[in-house]
Tab-separated table of C-alpha atoms and ligand atoms in Angstrom:
chain	number	residue	atom	x	y	z
S	1	MET	CA	88.223	-6.422	-82.411
S	2	ALA	CA	86.689	-5.810	-78.678
S	3	ARG	CA	84.945	-2.328	-79.158
S	4	GLN	CA	87.244	0.235	-77.385
S	5	PRO	CA	85.672	2.466	-74.542
S	6	GLY	CA	84.377	5.332	-75.212
S	7	SER	CA	84.326	5.734	-78.947
S	8	THR	CA	80.336	5.275	-79.075
S	9	THR	CA	79.554	7.950	-81.971
S	10	GLU	CA	75.769	9.078	-83.345
S	11	ASP	CA	76.494	6.297	-85.675
S	12	ASP	CA	77.396	3.346	-83.665
S	13	ILE	CA	75.355	4.477	-80.610
S	14	THR	CA	72.510	2.835	-81.752
S	15	ASN	CA	74.267	-0.890	-82.433
S	16	GLU	CA	75.853	-0.584	-78.585
S	17	VAL	CA	72.896	-0.456	-77.164
S	18	VAL	CA	70.919	-3.066	-78.735
S	19	ALA	CA	74.485	-5.531	-78.439
S	20	ARG	CA	73.193	-4.232	-74.861
S	21	PHE	CA	69.817	-6.007	-75.230
S	22	ALA	CA	70.736	-9.325	-77.056
S	23	ALA	CA	70.949	-11.319	-74.118
S	24	THR	CA	67.430	-10.418	-73.228
S	25	PRO	CA	67.073	-14.107	-72.712
S	26	ASP	CA	61.817	-13.850	-73.091
S	27	PRO	CA	62.414	-13.734	-76.705
S	28	ARG	CA	59.577	-11.324	-77.164
S	29	LEU	CA	61.044	-9.220	-74.380
S	30	ARG	CA	64.027	-9.582	-76.658
S	31	GLN	CA	62.352	-8.937	-80.321
S	32	ILE	CA	59.780	-5.305	-78.524
S	33	MET	CA	62.963	-4.035	-77.296
S	34	LEU	CA	65.493	-3.659	-79.762
S	35	SER	CA	62.861	-2.921	-82.049
S	36	LEU	CA	61.817	0.070	-79.825
S	37	ILE	CA	65.478	1.159	-79.367
S	38	ARG	CA	66.024	1.391	-82.708
S	39	HIS	CA	62.599	3.186	-83.838
S	40	LEU	CA	63.180	5.665	-80.923
S	41	HIS	CA	67.247	6.727	-82.289
S	42	ALA	CA	65.746	6.927	-85.723
S	43	PHE	CA	63.349	9.213	-84.167
S	44	VAL	CA	66.428	11.171	-82.299
S	45	LYS	CA	68.332	11.498	-85.214
S	46	GLU	CA	65.501	12.023	-87.713
S	47	VAL	CA	64.178	15.353	-86.068
S	48	GLU	CA	67.402	16.285	-84.857
S	49	LEU	CA	66.048	16.098	-81.891
S	50	THR	CA	67.811	19.490	-79.163
S	51	GLU	CA	67.725	19.221	-75.640
S	52	ALA	CA	65.265	21.984	-74.592
S	53	GLU	CA	63.147	19.056	-76.411
S	54	TRP	CA	64.393	16.059	-74.426
S	55	PHE	CA	63.791	17.779	-71.883
S	56	SER	CA	59.988	19.132	-72.515
S	57	ALA	CA	59.900	15.479	-73.366
S	58	ILE	CA	60.152	14.765	-70.081
S	59	GLU	CA	58.355	17.077	-68.756
S	60	ILE	CA	55.239	16.463	-70.421
S	61	LEU	CA	55.154	12.588	-69.652
S	62	THR	CA	56.126	13.634	-65.796
S	63	ARG	CA	52.892	15.664	-65.932
S	64	ALA	CA	50.711	13.001	-67.718
S	65	GLY	CA	51.983	10.841	-64.930
S	66	HIS	CA	51.217	13.581	-61.937
S	67	LEU	CA	47.990	13.306	-63.468
S	68	SER	CA	46.641	9.571	-63.756
S	69	ASP	CA	44.746	7.808	-61.495
S	70	ASP	CA	42.206	5.628	-60.692
S	71	LYS	CA	39.482	7.994	-62.687
S	72	ARG	CA	41.883	9.856	-64.889
S	73	GLN	CA	44.569	8.029	-67.747
S	74	GLU	CA	46.195	11.379	-69.537
S	75	PHE	CA	48.059	7.763	-71.160
S	76	ILE	CA	45.968	6.800	-72.640
S	77	LEU	CA	44.638	9.854	-73.761
S	78	PHE	CA	48.158	9.775	-75.245
S	79	SER	CA	47.879	7.187	-76.357
S	80	ASP	CA	44.259	6.586	-78.071
S	81	THR	CA	45.497	10.475	-79.737
S	82	LEU	CA	48.131	9.944	-81.300
S	83	GLY	CA	46.115	6.830	-83.116
S	84	VAL	CA	48.494	3.878	-81.145
S	85	SER	CA	45.233	2.503	-79.091
S	86	MET	CA	43.709	2.452	-82.493
S	87	VAL	CA	46.224	0.883	-85.005
S	88	VAL	CA	47.367	-1.488	-81.647
S	89	ASP	CA	43.258	-2.666	-81.746
S	90	LEU	CA	43.458	-2.529	-85.583
S	91	ILE	CA	46.401	-5.529	-85.701
S	92	ASN	CA	45.104	-6.999	-82.215
S	93	HIS	CA	41.024	-8.181	-84.006
S	94	ARG	CA	41.204	-8.885	-87.882
S	95	LYS	CA	37.654	-10.281	-87.031
S	96	PRO	CA	35.991	-13.226	-89.446
S	97	ASP	CA	33.038	-11.157	-91.384
S	98	GLY	CA	30.532	-10.943	-88.723
S	99	ALA	CA	31.792	-10.782	-85.427
S	100	THR	CA	30.950	-6.981	-84.248
S	101	GLU	CA	33.954	-4.771	-84.281
S	102	SER	CA	36.053	-3.548	-80.735
S	103	THR	CA	37.171	-0.225	-80.627
S	104	VAL	CA	39.501	1.743	-78.399
S	105	PHE	CA	38.891	0.929	-74.560
S	106	GLY	CA	39.350	5.213	-73.650
S	107	PRO	CA	40.020	6.124	-70.260
S	108	PHE	CA	37.050	6.225	-68.794
S	109	HIS	CA	35.620	2.926	-68.102
S	110	ARG	CA	34.950	2.048	-64.276
S	111	LEU	CA	34.936	-1.239	-62.037
S	112	ASN	CA	31.887	-2.259	-60.935
S	113	ALA	CA	29.543	-0.961	-62.288
S	114	PRO	CA	26.201	-2.008	-60.845
S	115	GLU	CA	23.839	-5.026	-62.300
S	116	MET	CA	20.857	-3.640	-64.636
S	117	PRO	CA	17.487	-4.945	-64.906
S	118	TYR	CA	16.547	-5.445	-68.868
S	119	GLY	CA	15.702	-2.223	-68.885
S	120	GLY	CA	16.739	-0.485	-66.873
S	121	ASN	CA	17.675	2.372	-66.530
S	122	ILE	CA	21.238	4.082	-66.255
S	123	ALA	CA	21.062	7.827	-67.005
S	124	HIS	CA	17.998	8.303	-64.361
S	125	LEU	CA	19.729	11.140	-62.220
S	126	ASP	CA	20.572	13.299	-65.439
S	127	LYS	CA	17.105	15.718	-66.078
S	128	THR	CA	18.344	17.615	-69.175
S	129	GLY	CA	18.934	14.454	-72.018
S	130	THR	CA	16.429	12.902	-74.139
S	131	PRO	CA	15.527	9.104	-72.988
S	132	ALA	CA	16.823	6.702	-75.329
S	133	LEU	CA	15.963	3.069	-75.537
S	134	ILE	CA	19.232	0.936	-76.820
S	135	ALA	CA	18.063	-2.529	-77.647
S	136	GLY	CA	19.555	-5.843	-79.720
S	137	ARG	CA	21.164	-8.886	-79.427
S	138	VAL	CA	23.569	-10.732	-78.623
S	139	LEU	CA	24.603	-13.603	-81.215
S	140	ASP	CA	26.927	-16.056	-82.156
S	141	LEU	CA	28.975	-15.907	-85.759
S	142	ASP	CA	25.826	-18.129	-87.052
S	143	GLY	CA	23.051	-15.685	-85.702
S	144	ARG	CA	22.575	-17.957	-82.444
S	145	PRO	CA	21.525	-15.809	-79.844
S	146	ILE	CA	24.417	-15.817	-76.663
S	147	VAL	CA	21.897	-16.608	-73.565
S	148	GLY	CA	23.577	-14.612	-69.773
S	149	ALA	CA	26.100	-12.443	-71.636
S	150	LEU	CA	27.550	-9.497	-69.487
S	151	LEU	CA	27.171	-5.583	-72.017
S	152	ASP	CA	29.877	-3.186	-69.002
S	153	VAL	CA	27.758	-0.183	-70.097
S	154	TRP	CA	29.592	3.221	-69.952
S	155	GLN	CA	28.150	6.912	-71.052
S	156	ALA	CA	29.404	10.567	-70.678
S	157	GLN	CA	25.987	11.740	-68.812
S	158	THR	CA	24.514	15.192	-71.031
S	159	SER	CA	27.430	17.265	-70.085
S	160	GLY	CA	29.567	15.900	-71.859
S	161	LEU	CA	31.039	15.051	-68.600
S	162	TYR	CA	31.910	10.895	-67.339
S	163	ASP	CA	30.779	10.945	-63.194
S	164	SER	CA	34.730	10.815	-63.023
S	165	GLN	CA	35.141	14.057	-64.360
S	166	ASP	CA	32.774	15.736	-62.140
S	167	PRO	CA	32.711	15.451	-58.090
S	168	ASN	CA	29.077	17.089	-58.131
S	169	LEU	CA	28.018	13.757	-59.758
S	170	ALA	CA	26.731	10.553	-58.449
S	171	ALA	CA	29.314	7.540	-58.583
S	172	MET	CA	28.768	5.222	-61.146
S	173	HIS	CA	25.844	7.246	-63.167
S	174	MET	CA	25.559	6.551	-66.926
S	175	ARG	CA	27.203	3.362	-65.636
S	176	GLY	CA	25.177	-0.614	-65.793
S	177	LYS	CA	26.008	-4.261	-66.925
S	178	PHE	CA	23.108	-5.754	-68.629
S	179	ARG	CA	22.752	-9.406	-69.169
S	180	SER	CA	21.057	-11.090	-72.388
S	181	ASP	CA	18.090	-12.644	-71.742
S	182	ALA	CA	16.820	-16.676	-72.875
S	183	GLU	CA	16.382	-14.740	-76.602
S	184	GLY	CA	20.058	-12.833	-76.694
S	185	ARG	CA	18.199	-9.713	-76.253
S	186	TYR	CA	19.288	-6.343	-74.693
S	187	LEU	CA	18.022	-3.039	-73.785
S	188	VAL	CA	19.377	0.032	-72.182
S	189	ARG	CA	17.685	3.020	-70.628
S	190	THR	CA	19.411	5.969	-71.073
S	191	VAL	CA	19.567	9.057	-72.907
S	192	ARG	CA	20.893	10.333	-76.274
S	193	PRO	CA	24.239	10.354	-76.410
S	194	VAL	CA	26.114	13.888	-77.225
S	195	HIS	CA	29.378	14.389	-78.481
S	196	TYR	CA	31.987	15.783	-75.705
S	197	PRO	CA	35.536	17.366	-75.583
S	198	ILE	CA	38.292	14.809	-73.521
S	199	PRO	CA	40.086	16.371	-71.682
S	200	SER	CA	41.557	19.395	-72.251
S	201	ASP	CA	43.590	20.518	-69.161
S	202	GLY	CA	46.581	18.524	-69.225
S	203	PRO	CA	49.839	17.590	-71.406
S	204	VAL	CA	47.217	16.683	-74.041
S	205	GLY	CA	44.730	19.532	-74.215
S	206	ALA	CA	48.404	21.126	-74.444
S	207	MET	CA	49.214	18.906	-77.727
S	208	LEU	CA	46.170	19.294	-79.081
S	209	ARG	CA	46.036	22.659	-79.752
S	210	ALA	CA	49.642	23.180	-80.078
S	211	THR	CA	48.722	21.109	-83.213
S	212	GLY	CA	45.268	22.876	-84.319
S	213	ARG	CA	43.564	19.715	-83.588
S	214	HIS	CA	39.881	19.998	-81.888
S	215	PRO	CA	39.317	17.545	-78.954
S	216	TRP	CA	35.504	16.604	-79.606
S	217	ARG	CA	34.650	13.218	-79.626
S	218	PRO	CA	31.414	12.206	-82.500
S	219	ALA	CA	28.477	10.795	-79.190
S	220	HIS	CA	28.570	6.972	-78.725
S	221	ILE	CA	28.128	5.115	-75.840
S	222	HIS	CA	31.357	2.798	-74.354
S	223	PHE	CA	30.505	-1.146	-74.182
S	224	VAL	CA	32.516	-4.920	-73.498
S	225	VAL	CA	30.624	-7.241	-74.209
S	226	SER	CA	31.076	-11.227	-72.707
S	227	ALA	CA	30.331	-14.620	-72.945
S	228	GLU	CA	32.042	-18.535	-71.865
S	229	GLY	CA	33.009	-19.255	-74.703
S	230	TYR	CA	33.256	-15.996	-76.740
S	231	GLU	CA	35.799	-13.337	-77.501
S	232	PRO	CA	35.207	-10.386	-75.513
S	233	VAL	CA	34.709	-7.576	-77.740
S	234	THR	CA	35.427	-3.787	-76.504
S	235	THR	CA	33.665	-1.341	-78.238
S	236	HIS	CA	31.331	2.584	-78.651
S	237	ILE	CA	27.957	2.560	-80.742
S	238	PHE	CA	28.260	5.724	-82.842
S	239	ASP	CA	25.332	8.792	-83.327
S	240	SER	CA	25.217	8.308	-87.402
S	241	ALA	CA	23.722	12.252	-87.265
S	242	ASP	CA	27.010	13.275	-85.653
S	243	GLU	CA	28.628	16.279	-86.965
S	244	TYR	CA	32.132	14.984	-85.776
S	245	LEU	CA	32.356	11.208	-87.288
S	246	ALA	CA	34.902	12.136	-89.552
S	247	SER	CA	37.276	13.464	-87.345
S	248	ASP	CA	36.910	11.154	-84.176
S	249	ALA	CA	39.137	12.773	-81.323
S	250	VAL	CA	40.392	9.468	-80.453
S	251	PHE	CA	40.459	7.841	-84.048
S	252	ALA	CA	37.627	5.179	-83.236
S	253	VAL	CA	34.742	5.231	-85.416
S	254	LYS	CA	34.187	2.296	-87.166
S	255	GLN	CA	31.399	2.234	-90.804
S	256	SER	CA	30.434	-0.687	-88.491
S	257	LEU	CA	29.707	0.268	-85.569
S	258	ILE	CA	27.680	3.887	-86.638
S	259	CYS	CA	24.127	3.576	-85.772
S	260	ASP	CA	20.335	5.731	-86.072
S	261	PHE	CA	18.846	7.326	-83.253
S	262	GLU	CA	15.766	7.235	-84.378
S	263	ARG	CA	13.012	10.180	-83.408
S	264	HIS	CA	9.317	8.707	-81.674
S	265	GLU	CA	6.973	11.886	-80.918
S	266	ALA	CA	4.600	8.836	-79.013
S	267	ALA	CA	5.634	6.387	-77.208
S	268	GLU	CA	4.872	3.360	-78.192
S	269	GLY	CA	6.455	-1.005	-77.775
S	270	ALA	CA	8.989	-0.583	-74.945
S	271	ALA	CA	9.339	2.274	-73.718
S	272	LEU	CA	5.350	2.341	-73.005
S	273	ARG	CA	6.227	-0.378	-70.694
S	274	LEU	CA	9.167	1.872	-69.398
S	275	GLY	CA	6.082	4.661	-68.956
S	276	ILE	CA	9.351	7.407	-70.316
S	277	ALA	CA	7.405	10.501	-71.637
S	278	PRO	CA	7.857	11.351	-74.880
S	279	PRO	CA	9.962	11.683	-77.336
S	280	TYR	CA	12.036	9.740	-76.654
S	281	TYR	CA	14.589	7.786	-79.792
S	282	THR	CA	14.959	4.118	-79.995
S	283	ALA	CA	18.833	2.801	-81.758
S	284	ARG	CA	19.242	-0.670	-82.983
S	285	PHE	CA	21.887	-2.606	-82.066
S	286	ASP	CA	23.047	-6.143	-82.564
S	287	PHE	CA	27.190	-7.215	-80.939
S	288	CYS	CA	27.976	-10.366	-82.713
S	289	LEU	CA	30.674	-12.323	-80.886
S	290	LYS	CA	33.428	-14.793	-82.233
S	291	PRO	CA	34.000	-17.884	-80.448
S	292	ALA	CA	37.206	-17.476	-77.731
S	293	SER	CA	40.250	-18.717	-80.322
S	294	GLY	CA	42.352	-20.255	-76.935
S	295	ALA	CA	44.761	-19.505	-74.223
S	296	ALA	CA	46.040	-15.543	-75.037
S	297	THR	CA	41.881	-14.193	-75.448
S	298	VAL	CA	41.027	-9.767	-75.471
S	299	LEU	CA	41.539	-8.353	-72.417
S	300	ASP	CA	38.779	-8.303	-70.263
S	301	ALA	CA	37.838	-4.052	-69.467
S	302	GLN	CA	38.978	-5.456	-65.686
S	303	GLN	CA	41.895	-7.525	-67.053
S	304	ARG	CA	43.092	-3.595	-68.453
S	305	LEU	CA	42.292	-2.266	-65.088
S	306	ALA	CA	43.236	-4.287	-62.588
S	307	ALA	CA	46.693	-4.547	-65.173
S	308	LEU	CA	46.934	-1.229	-64.677
S	309	GLY	CA	47.161	-1.460	-61.493
S	310	ALA	CA	44.218	0.876	-61.783
S	311	GLY	CA	42.057	-2.137	-60.261
E	401	FE2	FE1	34.169	7.826	-74.210
């Protein structure tokens, strides 16, 4: 028997809404919408959301939207701090043993970072950090070098801010694109990364304060490594000495991405060739890519931002 108009109750409203979406032609969209509605309704009923709380949520999302543009992405920050970004990462990147693990993309990537030569310095404007050389190779799962792999690198400067957060910084400071050489090697000249707080002047910051959480991320350098025929990996390398490794505000630390920054008091090797005065640090990290799996592969950084309309 057809339901009588106007008879919706808190017990049958969910089925009524689900039924309204049941004819969605795209099966994946149908699956997502039906599940979203069931979970949203269950959440609202479980906490018995008040009207004031509902309106507060609307205001929070509105503020997040107003704050977001091509330099700031408050929604990604919400996703990151709620752990959603890492759930998406974990279920989408069940890599075979040996492939470099991925982690959050974060809100600070920018398109069109400058191309840099082997050993190029992304931190030439950073006058307070300690120099660091990050070296390693890009390899396939059999340990063979991948020639010409693209490494898109970005990092906060020693102030703890990305260029996009600081109007006094030159655009594209602490960013660069590197290519692996004929032996799969790469070399990035930078400064030792520092821990930094995620932006806390918006609704994400308010949430962290209200819930007694700190905003700090352990020191890291971002990489997106890609090569023809391989699945790109979006990841970080983390400094093993950092005090926030166990409490990253965005839950992004994976054990395999932690590496040691070794301090040197005398110039040698690449540091000597590049004229780097001691003290400086070196870190080694090899990236291992797995073969592309066919049609649906990971979006690369540029595609992700373009999809967000932030290109
Ligand atoms: Fe970062």
